CSV table of C-alpha atoms and ligand atoms in Angstrom, one decimal:
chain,number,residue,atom,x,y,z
A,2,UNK,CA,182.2,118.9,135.6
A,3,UNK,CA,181.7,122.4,136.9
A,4,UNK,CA,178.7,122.8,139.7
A,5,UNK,CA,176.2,125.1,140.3
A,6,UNK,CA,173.4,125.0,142.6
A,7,UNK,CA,170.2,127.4,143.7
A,8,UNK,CA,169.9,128.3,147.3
A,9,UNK,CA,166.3,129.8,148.6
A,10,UNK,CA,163.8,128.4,151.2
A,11,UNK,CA,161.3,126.8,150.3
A,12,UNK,CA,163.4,125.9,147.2
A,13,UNK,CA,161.5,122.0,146.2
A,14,UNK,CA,159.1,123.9,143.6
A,15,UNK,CA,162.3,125.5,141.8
A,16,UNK,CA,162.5,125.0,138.1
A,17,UNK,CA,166.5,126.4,137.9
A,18,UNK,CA,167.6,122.9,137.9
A,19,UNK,CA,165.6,121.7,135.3
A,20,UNK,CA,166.1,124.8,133.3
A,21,UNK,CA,170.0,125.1,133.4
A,22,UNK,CA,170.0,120.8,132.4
A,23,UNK,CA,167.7,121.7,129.5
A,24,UNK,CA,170.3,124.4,128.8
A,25,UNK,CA,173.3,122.7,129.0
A,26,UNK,CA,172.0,119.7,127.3
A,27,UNK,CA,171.4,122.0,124.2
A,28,UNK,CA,174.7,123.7,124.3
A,29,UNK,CA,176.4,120.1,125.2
A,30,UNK,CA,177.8,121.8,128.4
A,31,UNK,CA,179.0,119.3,131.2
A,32,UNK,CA,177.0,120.7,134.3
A,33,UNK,CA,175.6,119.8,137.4
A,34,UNK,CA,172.9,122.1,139.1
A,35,UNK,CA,171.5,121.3,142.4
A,36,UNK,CA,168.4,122.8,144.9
A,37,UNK,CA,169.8,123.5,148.1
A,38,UNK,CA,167.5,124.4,150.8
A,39,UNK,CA,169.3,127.0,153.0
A,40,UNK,CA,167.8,129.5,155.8
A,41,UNK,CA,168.7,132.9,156.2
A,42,UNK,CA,170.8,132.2,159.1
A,43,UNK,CA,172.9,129.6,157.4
A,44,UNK,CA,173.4,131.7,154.3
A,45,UNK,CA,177.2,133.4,155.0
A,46,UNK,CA,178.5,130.2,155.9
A,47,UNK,CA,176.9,128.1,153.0
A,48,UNK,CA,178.2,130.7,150.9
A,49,UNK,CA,181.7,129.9,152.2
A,50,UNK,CA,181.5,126.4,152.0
A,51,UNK,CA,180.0,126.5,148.8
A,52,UNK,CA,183.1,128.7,147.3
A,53,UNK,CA,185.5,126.3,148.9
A,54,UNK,CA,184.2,123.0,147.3
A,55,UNK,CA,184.6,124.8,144.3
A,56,UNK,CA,181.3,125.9,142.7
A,57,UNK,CA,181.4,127.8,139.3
A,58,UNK,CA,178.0,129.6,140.7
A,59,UNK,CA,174.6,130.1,142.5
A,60,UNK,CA,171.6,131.1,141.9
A,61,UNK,CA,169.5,132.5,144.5
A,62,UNK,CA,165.2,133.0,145.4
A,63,UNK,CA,163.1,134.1,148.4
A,64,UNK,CA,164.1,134.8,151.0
A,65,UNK,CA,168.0,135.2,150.3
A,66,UNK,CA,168.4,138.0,147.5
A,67,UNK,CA,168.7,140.8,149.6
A,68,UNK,CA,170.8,139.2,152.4
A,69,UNK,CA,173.1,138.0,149.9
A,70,UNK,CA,174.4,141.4,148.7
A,71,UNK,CA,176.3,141.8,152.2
A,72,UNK,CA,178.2,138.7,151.9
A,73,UNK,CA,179.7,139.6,147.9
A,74,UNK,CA,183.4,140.5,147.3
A,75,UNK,CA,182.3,142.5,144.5
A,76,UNK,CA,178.8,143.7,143.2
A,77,UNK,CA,177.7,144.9,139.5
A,78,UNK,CA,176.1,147.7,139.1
A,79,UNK,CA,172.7,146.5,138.6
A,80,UNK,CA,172.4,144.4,141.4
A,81,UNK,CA,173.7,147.2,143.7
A,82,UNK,CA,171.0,149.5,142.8
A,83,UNK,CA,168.6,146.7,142.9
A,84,UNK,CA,169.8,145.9,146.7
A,85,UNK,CA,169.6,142.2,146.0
A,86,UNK,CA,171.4,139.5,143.9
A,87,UNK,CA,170.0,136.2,142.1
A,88,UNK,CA,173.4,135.6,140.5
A,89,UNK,CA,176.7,134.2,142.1
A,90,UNK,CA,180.1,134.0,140.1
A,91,UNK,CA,182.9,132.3,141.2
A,92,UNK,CA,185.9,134.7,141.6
A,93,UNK,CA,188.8,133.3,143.0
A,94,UNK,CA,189.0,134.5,146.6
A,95,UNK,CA,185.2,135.3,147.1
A,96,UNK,CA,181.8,135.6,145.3
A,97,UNK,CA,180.6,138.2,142.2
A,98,UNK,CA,177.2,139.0,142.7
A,99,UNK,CA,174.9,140.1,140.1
A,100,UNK,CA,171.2,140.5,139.4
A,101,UNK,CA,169.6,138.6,136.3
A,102,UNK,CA,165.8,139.4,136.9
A,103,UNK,CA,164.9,142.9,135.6
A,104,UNK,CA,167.0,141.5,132.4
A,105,UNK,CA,164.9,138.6,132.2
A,106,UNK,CA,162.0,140.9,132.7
A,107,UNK,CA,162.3,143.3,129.8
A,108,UNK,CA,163.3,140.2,127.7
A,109,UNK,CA,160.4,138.1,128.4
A,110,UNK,CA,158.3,141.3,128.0
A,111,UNK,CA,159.5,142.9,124.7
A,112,UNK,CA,161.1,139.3,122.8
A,113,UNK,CA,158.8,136.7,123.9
A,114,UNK,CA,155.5,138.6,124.6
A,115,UNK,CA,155.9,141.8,122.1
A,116,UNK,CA,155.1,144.5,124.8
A,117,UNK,CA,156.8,148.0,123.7
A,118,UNK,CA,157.1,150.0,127.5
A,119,UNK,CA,158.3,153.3,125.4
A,120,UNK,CA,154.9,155.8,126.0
A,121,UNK,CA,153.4,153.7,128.2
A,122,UNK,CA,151.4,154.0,131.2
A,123,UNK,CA,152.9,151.0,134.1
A,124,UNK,CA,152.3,150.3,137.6
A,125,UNK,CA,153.9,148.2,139.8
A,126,UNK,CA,152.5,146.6,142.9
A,127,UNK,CA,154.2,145.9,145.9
A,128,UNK,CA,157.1,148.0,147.4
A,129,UNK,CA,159.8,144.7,148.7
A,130,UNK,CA,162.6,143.2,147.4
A,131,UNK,CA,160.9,142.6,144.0
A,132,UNK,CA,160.0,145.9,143.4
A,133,UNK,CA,163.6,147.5,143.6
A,134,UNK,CA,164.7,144.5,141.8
A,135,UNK,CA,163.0,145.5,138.9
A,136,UNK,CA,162.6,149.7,139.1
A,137,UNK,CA,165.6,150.6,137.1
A,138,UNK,CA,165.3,147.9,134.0
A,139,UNK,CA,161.8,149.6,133.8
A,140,UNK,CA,162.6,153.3,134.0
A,141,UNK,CA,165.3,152.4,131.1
A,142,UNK,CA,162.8,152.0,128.7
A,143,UNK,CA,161.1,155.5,128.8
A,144,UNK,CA,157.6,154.8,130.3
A,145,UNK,CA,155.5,157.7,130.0
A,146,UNK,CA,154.3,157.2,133.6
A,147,UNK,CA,156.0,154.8,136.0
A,148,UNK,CA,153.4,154.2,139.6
A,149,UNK,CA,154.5,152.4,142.4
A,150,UNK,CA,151.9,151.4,144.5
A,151,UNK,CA,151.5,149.7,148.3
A,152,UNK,CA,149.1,149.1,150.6
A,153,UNK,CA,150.7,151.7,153.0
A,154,UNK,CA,152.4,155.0,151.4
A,155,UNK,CA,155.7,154.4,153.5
A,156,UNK,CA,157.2,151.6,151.5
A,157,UNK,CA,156.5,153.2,148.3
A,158,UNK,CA,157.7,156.7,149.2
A,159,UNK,CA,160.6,155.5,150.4
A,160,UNK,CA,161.4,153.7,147.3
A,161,UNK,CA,160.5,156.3,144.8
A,162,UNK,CA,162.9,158.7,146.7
A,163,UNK,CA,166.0,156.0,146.4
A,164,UNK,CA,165.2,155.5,142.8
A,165,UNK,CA,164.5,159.6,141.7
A,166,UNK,CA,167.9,159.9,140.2
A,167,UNK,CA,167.3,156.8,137.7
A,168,UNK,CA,163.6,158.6,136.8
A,169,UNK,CA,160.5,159.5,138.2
A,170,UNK,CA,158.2,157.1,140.4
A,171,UNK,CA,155.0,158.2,141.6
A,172,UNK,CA,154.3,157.0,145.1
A,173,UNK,CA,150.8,155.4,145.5
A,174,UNK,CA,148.6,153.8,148.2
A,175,UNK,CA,145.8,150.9,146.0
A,176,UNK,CA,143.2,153.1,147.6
A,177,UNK,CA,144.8,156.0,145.9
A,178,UNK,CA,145.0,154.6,142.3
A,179,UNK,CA,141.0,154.5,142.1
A,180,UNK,CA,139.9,156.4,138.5
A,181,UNK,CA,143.3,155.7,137.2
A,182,UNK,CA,144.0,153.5,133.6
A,183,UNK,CA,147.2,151.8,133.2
A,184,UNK,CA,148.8,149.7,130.0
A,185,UNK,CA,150.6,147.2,132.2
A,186,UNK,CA,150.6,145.8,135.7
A,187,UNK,CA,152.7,144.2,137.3
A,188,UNK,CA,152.4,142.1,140.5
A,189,UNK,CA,155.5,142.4,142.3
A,190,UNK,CA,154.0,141.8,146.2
A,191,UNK,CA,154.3,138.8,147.6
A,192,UNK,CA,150.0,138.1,148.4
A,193,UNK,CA,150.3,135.1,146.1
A,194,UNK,CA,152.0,133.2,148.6
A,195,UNK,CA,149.7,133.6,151.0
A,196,UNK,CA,146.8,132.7,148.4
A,197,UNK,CA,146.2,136.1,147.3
A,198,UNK,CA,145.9,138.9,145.0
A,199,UNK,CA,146.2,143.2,146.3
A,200,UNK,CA,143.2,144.5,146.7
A,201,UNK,CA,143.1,147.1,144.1
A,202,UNK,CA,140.2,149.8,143.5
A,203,UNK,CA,137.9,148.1,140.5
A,204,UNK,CA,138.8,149.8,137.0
A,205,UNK,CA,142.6,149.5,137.5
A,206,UNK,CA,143.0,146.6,135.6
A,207,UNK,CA,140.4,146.2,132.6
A,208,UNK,CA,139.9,145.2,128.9
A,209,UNK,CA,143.2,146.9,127.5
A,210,UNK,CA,145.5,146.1,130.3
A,211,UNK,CA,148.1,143.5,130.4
A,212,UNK,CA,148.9,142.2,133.5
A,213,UNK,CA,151.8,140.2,134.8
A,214,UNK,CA,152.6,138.2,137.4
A,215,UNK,CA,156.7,137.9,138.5
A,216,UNK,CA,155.7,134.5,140.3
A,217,UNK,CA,154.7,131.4,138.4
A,218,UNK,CA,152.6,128.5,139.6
A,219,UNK,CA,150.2,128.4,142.5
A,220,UNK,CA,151.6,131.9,143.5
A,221,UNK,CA,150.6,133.7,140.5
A,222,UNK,CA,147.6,132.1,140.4
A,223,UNK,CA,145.1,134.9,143.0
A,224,UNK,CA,146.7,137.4,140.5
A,225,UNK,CA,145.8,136.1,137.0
A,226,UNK,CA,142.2,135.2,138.4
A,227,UNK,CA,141.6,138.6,139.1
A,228,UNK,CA,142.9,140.6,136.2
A,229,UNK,CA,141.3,137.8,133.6
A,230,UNK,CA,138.1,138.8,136.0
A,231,UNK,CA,138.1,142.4,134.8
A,232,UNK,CA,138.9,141.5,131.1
A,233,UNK,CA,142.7,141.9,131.0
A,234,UNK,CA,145.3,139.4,129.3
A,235,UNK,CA,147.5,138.4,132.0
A,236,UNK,CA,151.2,136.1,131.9
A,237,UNK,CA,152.8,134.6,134.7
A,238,UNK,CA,156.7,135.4,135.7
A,239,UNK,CA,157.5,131.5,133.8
A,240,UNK,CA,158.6,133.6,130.5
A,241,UNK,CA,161.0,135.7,132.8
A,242,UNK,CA,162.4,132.8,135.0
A,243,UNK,CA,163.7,131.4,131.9
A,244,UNK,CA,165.0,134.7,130.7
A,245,UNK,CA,166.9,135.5,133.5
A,246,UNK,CA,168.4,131.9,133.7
A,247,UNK,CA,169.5,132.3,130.3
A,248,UNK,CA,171.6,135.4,131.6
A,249,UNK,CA,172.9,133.6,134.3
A,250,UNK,CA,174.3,130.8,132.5
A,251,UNK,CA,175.3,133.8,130.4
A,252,UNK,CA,177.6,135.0,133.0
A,253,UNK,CA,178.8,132.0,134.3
A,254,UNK,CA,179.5,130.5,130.7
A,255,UNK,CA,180.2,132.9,127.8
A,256,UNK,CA,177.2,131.5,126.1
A,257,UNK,CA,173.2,132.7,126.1
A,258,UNK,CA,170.8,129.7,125.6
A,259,UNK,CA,168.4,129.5,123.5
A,260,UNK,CA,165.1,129.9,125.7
A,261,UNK,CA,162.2,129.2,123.5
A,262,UNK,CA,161.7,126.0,123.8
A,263,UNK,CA,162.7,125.5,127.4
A,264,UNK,CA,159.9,127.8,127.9
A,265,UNK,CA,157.5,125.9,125.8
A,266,UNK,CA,158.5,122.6,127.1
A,267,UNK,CA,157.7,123.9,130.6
A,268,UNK,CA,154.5,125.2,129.8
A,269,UNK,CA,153.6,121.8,128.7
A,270,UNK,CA,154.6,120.3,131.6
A,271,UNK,CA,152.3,122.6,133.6
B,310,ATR,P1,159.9,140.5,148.1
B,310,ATR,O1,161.3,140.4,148.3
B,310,ATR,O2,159.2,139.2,147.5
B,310,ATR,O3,159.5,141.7,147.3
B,310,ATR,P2,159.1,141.8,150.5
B,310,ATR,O4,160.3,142.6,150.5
B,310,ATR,O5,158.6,141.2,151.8
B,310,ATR,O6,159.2,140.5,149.6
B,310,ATR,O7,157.9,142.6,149.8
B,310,ATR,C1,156.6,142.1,149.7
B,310,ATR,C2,155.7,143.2,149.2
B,310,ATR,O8,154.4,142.6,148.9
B,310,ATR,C3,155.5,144.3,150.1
B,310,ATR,O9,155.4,145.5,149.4
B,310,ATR,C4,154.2,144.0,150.8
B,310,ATR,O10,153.4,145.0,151.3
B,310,ATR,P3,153.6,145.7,152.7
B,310,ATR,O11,154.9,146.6,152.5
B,310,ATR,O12,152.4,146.5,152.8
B,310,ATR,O13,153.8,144.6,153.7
B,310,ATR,C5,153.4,143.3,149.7
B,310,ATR,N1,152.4,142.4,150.2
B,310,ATR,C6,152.5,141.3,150.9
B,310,ATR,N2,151.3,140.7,151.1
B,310,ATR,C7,150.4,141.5,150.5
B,310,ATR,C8,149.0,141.4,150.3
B,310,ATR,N3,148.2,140.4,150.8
B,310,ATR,N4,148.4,142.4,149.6
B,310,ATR,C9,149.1,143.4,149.0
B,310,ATR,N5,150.4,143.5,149.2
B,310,ATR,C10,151.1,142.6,149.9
């Protein structure tokens, strides 16, 4: 029975485990998948251990994505130029990391919920880990204008310069974005775990936008208030956890699930 596990802190609320059994149950794969609550500081040698008891692969959440990437034999592409990795595969003398999210993204976005991002006018908020996570997957599909906005100009800035060779990314501060219109936006701060939403100029989001959380559950919650408050639809990040679970177990199996109704089930159970 090959085992996998996700590693993150806090990691109780995580629906990997129940995702990847719903998964393998419907593929009649003979998998176990575990929650492992591991802090920063113990990540290198969990990683070690982990690789010697013989997991197939990881997953990992907040706060260990970016740490991660340091402690990979080898990266992909994507999750180098994302600086941080969700996805662990089993080589045999060290971990293969990779980064599932911006593909479960753009999945969730364009298969499940029929947004076209060719033409359009997006803005992301928040300038962390997420952000970068999810820049280049974006800027592949030809936005007509891609913001990046922060509460500060440093973070953003920064980021748009790393990312200028992959496309442009205007820099923005929330105060600055006041008088502009946007087709999508997306949440990508972390305000929703601390109970809230950015504070964004009113008029940003509005009837015609579609906004969209990358958390799910009490986290997204401050978020979707707001943007159904100014008339907008808005989706939480559940659509692209499943996504990008089906291209981990992708990666680790030869096989993409099927993620409809994994996704509806879930829903129902919230
Ligand atoms: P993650 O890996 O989840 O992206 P991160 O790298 O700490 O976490 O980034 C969190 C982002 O959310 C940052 O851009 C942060 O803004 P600052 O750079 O100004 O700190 C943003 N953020 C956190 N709390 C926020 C809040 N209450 N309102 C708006 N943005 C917030």
């Amino acid at each position: 029975m090959d085992k996998y596990a996700v590693l993150g802190q806090p990691v109780a609320h995580s629906a990997s485990p129940r995702i990847h059994a719903a998964f393998a149950q419907a593929l009649g794969a003979q998998l176990s998948y575990e929650k492992l609550e591991v802090a920063p500081a113990e990540l290198a040698a969990t990683l070690a251990r982990l690789h010697e008891e013989g997991y197939a692969g990881l997953n990992l959440t907040v706060p260990l994505k970016s740490a991660a990437v340091a402690l990979c034999k080898t990266l992909s592409e994507r999750a180098r130029v994302a600086g941080a990795v969700n996805t662990l595969i089993r080589d045999p003398d060290g971990w293969r990391g990779d980064n599932t999210d911006g593909a479960g993204l753009i999945r969730d976005l364009r298969a499940n919920l029929g947004v076209a991002l060719e033409g359009r006018r997006v803005l992301i908020l928040g300038a962390g880990g997420a952000a970068r996570g999810i820049l280049a997957p974006l800027l592949q599909q030809k936005p007509a204008f891609l913001a990046l906005a922060g509460r500060t100009p440093w973070k953003p800035e920064e980021v748009a310069a790393a990312f200028k060779t992959l496309g442009p990314v205007a820099p923005r501060t929330f105060l600055a974005l006041k008088g502009d219109r946007f087709d999508l936006v997306i949440n990508a701060t972390s305000a929703g775990h601390q109970g809230e939403a950015p504070r964004l100029p009113p008029g940003v989001i509005a009837a015609g936008t579609m906004a969209y959380d990358l958390s799910y559950g009490k986290a997204a919650e401050p978020f979707l208030a707001l943007a159904r408050a100014q008339g907008a639809v808005a989706h939480d990040g559940l659509g692209m956890l499943v996504e990008q679970a089906a291209e981990s177990f992708l990666l680790w199996r030869g096989l993409r699930p099927e993620t409809a109704p994994v996704l509806a089930s879930l829903r129902r159970a919230a």
